[in-house]
Short mmCIF file of C-alpha atoms in Angstrom, two decimals:
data_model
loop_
_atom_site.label_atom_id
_atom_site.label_comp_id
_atom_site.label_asym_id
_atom_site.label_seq_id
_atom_site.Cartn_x
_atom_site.Cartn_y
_atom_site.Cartn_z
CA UNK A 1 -9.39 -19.65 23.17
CA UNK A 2 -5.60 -20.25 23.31
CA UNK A 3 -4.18 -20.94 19.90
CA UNK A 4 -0.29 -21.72 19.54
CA UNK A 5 1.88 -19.78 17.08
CA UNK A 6 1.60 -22.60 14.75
CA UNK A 7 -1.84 -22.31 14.82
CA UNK A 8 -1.33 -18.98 13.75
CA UNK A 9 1.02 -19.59 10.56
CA UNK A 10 -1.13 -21.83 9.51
CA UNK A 11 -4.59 -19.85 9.60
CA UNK A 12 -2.94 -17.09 8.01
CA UNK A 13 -1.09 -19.29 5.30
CA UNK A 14 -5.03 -20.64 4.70
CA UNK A 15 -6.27 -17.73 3.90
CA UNK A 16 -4.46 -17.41 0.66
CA UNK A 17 -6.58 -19.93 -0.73
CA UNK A 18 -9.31 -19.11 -3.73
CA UNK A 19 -8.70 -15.91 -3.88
CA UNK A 20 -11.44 -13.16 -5.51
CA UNK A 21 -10.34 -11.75 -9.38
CA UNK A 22 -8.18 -8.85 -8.84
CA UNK A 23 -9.26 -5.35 -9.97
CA UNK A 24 -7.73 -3.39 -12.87
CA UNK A 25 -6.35 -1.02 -10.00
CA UNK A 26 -3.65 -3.39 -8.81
CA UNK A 27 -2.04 -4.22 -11.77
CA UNK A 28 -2.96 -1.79 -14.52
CA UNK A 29 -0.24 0.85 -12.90
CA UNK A 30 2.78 -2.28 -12.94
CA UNK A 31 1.65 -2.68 -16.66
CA UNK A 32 1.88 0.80 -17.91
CA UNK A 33 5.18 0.89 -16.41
CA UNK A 34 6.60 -2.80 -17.65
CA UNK A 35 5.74 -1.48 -20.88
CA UNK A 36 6.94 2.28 -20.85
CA UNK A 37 10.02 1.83 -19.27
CA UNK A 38 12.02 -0.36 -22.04
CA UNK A 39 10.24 1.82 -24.75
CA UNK A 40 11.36 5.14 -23.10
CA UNK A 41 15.03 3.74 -22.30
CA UNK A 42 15.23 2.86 -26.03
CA UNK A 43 13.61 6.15 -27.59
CA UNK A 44 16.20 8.25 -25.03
CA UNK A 45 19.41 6.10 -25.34
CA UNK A 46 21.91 4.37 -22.71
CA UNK A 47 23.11 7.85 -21.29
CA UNK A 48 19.48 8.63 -19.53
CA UNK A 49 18.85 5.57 -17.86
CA UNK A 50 17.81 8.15 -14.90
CA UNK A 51 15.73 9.49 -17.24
CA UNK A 52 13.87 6.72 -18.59
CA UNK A 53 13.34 4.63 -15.07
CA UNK A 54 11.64 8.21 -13.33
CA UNK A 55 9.56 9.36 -16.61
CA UNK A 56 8.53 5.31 -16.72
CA UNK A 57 7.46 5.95 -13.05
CA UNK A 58 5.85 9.02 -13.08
CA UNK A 59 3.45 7.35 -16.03
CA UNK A 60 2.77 4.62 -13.56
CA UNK A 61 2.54 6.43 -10.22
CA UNK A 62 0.09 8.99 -12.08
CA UNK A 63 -2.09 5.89 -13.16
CA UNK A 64 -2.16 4.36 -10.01
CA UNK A 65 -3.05 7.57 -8.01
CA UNK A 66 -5.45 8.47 -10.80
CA UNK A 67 -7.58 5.41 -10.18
CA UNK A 68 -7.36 5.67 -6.26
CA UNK A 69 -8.01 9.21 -5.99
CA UNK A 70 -12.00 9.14 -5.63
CA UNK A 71 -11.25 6.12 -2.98
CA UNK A 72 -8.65 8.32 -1.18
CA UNK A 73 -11.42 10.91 -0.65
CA UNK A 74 -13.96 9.19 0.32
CA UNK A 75 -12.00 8.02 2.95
CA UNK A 76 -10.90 11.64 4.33
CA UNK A 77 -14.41 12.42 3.97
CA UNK A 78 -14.69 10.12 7.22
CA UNK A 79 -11.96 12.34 8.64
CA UNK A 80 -12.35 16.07 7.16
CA UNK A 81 -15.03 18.42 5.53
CA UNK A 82 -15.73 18.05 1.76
CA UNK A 83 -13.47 21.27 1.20
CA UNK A 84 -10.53 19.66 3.73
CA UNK A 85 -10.72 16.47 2.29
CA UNK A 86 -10.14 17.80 -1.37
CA UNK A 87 -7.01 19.62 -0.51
CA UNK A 88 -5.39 17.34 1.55
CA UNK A 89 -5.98 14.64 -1.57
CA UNK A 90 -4.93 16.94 -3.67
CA UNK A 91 -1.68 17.12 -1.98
CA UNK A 92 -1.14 13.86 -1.45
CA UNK A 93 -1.62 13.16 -5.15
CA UNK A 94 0.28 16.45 -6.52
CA UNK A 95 3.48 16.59 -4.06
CA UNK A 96 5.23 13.07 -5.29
CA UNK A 97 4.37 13.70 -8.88
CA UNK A 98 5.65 16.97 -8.59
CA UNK A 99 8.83 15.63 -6.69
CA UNK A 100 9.42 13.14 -9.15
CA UNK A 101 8.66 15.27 -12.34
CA UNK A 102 11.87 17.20 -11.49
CA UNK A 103 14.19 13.91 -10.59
CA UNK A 104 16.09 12.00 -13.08
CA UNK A 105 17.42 9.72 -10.18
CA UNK A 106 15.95 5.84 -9.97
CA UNK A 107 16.41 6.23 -6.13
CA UNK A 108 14.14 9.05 -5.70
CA UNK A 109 11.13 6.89 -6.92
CA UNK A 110 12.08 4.07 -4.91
CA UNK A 111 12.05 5.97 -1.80
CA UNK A 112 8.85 7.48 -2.68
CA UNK A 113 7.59 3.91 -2.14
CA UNK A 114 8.89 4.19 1.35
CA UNK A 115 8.14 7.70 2.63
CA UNK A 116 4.36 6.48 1.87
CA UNK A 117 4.75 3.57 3.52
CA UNK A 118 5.87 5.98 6.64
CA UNK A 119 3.32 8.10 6.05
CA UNK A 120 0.57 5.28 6.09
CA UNK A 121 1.90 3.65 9.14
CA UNK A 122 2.48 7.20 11.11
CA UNK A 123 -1.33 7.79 10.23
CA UNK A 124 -2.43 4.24 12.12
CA UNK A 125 0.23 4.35 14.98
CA UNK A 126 -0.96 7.96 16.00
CA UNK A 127 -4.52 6.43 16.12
CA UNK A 128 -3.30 3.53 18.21
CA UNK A 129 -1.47 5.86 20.58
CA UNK A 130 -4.66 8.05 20.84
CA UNK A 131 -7.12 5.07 21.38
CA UNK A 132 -9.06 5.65 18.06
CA UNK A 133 -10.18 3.53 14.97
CA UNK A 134 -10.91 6.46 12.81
CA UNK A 135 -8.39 5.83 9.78
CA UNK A 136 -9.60 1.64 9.82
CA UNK A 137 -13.16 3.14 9.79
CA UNK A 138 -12.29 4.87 6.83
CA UNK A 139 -11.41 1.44 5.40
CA UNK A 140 -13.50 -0.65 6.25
CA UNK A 141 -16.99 1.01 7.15
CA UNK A 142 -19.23 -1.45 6.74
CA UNK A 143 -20.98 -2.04 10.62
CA UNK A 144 -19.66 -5.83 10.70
CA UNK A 145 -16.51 -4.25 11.18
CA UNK A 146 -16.74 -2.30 13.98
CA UNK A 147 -15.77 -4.49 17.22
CA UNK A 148 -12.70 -5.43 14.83
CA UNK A 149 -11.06 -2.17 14.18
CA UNK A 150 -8.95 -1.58 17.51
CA UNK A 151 -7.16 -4.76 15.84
CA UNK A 152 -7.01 -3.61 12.57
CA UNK A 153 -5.73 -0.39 13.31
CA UNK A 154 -2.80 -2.02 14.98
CA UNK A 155 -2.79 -4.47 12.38
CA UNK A 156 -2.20 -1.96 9.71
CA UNK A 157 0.91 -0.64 11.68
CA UNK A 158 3.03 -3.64 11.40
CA UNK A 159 1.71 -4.72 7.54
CA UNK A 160 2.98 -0.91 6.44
CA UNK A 161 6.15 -1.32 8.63
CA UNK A 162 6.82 -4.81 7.14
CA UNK A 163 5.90 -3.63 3.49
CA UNK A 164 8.52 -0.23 4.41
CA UNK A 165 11.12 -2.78 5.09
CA UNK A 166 10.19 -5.18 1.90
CA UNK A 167 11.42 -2.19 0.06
CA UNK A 168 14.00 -0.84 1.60
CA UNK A 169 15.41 -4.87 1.64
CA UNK A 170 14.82 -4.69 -2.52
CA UNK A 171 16.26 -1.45 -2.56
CA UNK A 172 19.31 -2.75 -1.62
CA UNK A 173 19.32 -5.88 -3.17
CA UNK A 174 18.56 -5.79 -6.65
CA UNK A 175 19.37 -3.60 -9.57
CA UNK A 176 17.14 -0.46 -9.70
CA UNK A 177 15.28 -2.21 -13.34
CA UNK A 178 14.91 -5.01 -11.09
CA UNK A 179 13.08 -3.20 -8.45
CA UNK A 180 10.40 -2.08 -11.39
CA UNK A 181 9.72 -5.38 -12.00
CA UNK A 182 8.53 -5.75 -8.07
CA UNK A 183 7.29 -2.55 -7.91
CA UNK A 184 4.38 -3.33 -10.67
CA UNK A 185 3.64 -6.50 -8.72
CA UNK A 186 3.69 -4.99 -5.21
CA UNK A 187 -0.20 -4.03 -5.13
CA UNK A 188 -1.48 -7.79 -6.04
CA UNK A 189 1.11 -8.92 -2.87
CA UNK A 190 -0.09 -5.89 -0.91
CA UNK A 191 -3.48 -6.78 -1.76
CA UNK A 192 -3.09 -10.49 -0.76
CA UNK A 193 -1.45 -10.26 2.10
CA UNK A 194 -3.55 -7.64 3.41
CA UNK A 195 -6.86 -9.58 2.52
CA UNK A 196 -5.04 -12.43 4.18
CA UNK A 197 -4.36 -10.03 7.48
CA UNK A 198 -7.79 -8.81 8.00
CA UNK A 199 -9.17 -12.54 7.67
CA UNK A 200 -6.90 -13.63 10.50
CA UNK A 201 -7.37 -10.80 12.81
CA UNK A 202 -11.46 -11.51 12.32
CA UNK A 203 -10.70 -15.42 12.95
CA UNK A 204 -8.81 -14.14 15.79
CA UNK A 205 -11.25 -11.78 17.51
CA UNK A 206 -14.07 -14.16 16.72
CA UNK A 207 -11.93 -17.10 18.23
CA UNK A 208 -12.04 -15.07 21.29
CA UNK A 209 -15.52 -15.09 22.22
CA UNK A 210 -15.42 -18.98 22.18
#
């Protein structure tokens, strides 16, 4: 069934409506680092500003990654043996704290935000180049699901894309303590705007059939 780009906006735009409660995951990270980053730029002083914005960071990155780490391996469980799936989570948890543990630099964290973003999006545009759903699986799993993932695999590639240039656009446009401010808020707009995604790519697929 033929629906015009209007159509479109406004499906998507719908979807935004009542909204479920949001999970301690989403914001919990943007509020440990809202409230460690003036206390940590007043307890180190004006001259480690660097300092203060990548320690503030780390705090909130480690939350974050603490509270999505049994997530991120169940999902590479989909993917990789138990033993695999451990390491590779592992990694992906240890390397940016490690990185970031050693910088003093505001841009260094704000680039981490993007090199995942790449890193995400890499991940579902190999799959769509190879023909496979595996990553979306990982996901969403539940059987429902299924017939939808070619689109949601593709789907996923232009949300991370979009999100990679979000940042890079706030990079560049606002003051690095102004960044942290959309940084702690960037998972409940992820999170809506993905919900919001999915919902119109199942309207979509089901409009289809008609």
């Amino acid at each position: 069934m033929y629906r015009s780009p209007l159509d479109l906006v406004r499906i998507f735009l719908s979807l935004f409506q009542d909204l479920p409660p949001l999970s301690r995951s989403l914001y919990l990270p943007g509020a440990v680092l809202l409230v460690s980053y003036p206390i940590l730029s007043v307890l180190l002083g004006p001259d480690h500003h660097g300092q203060a914005f990548a320690t503030a960071f780390l705090a909130a990155l480690a939350v974050r990654i603490g509270m999505g780490f049994e997530g991120m391996v169940r999902r590479m469980l989909t993917r990789y043996s138990p033993r695999q799936a451990v390491v590779f989570a592992l990694l992906f948890a240890a390397v940016p704290l490690a990185v970031l543990a050693l910088a003093d630099d505001p841009l260094w964290c704000q680039r981490m935000q993007s090199l995942f973003y790449v890193v995400i999006a890499g991940i579902f545009l190999q799959d769509v180049m190879n023909g496979r759903t595996a990553t979306a699986a990982s996901f969403w799993p539940d059987e429902e699901m299924r017939e939808h993932l070619p689109n949601l695999t593709k789907m996923m590639v232009v949300y991370n894309f979009g999100f990679l240039l979000l940042n890079e656009t706030m990079i560049r446009a606002v003051d690095p303590s102004h960044w942290l401010l959309f940084w702690a808020v960037l998972p409940i707009i992820g999170h809506t705007v993905l919900r919001a995604m999915v919902l119109t790519v199942i309207n979509l697929d089901d409009g289809h059939k008609v």
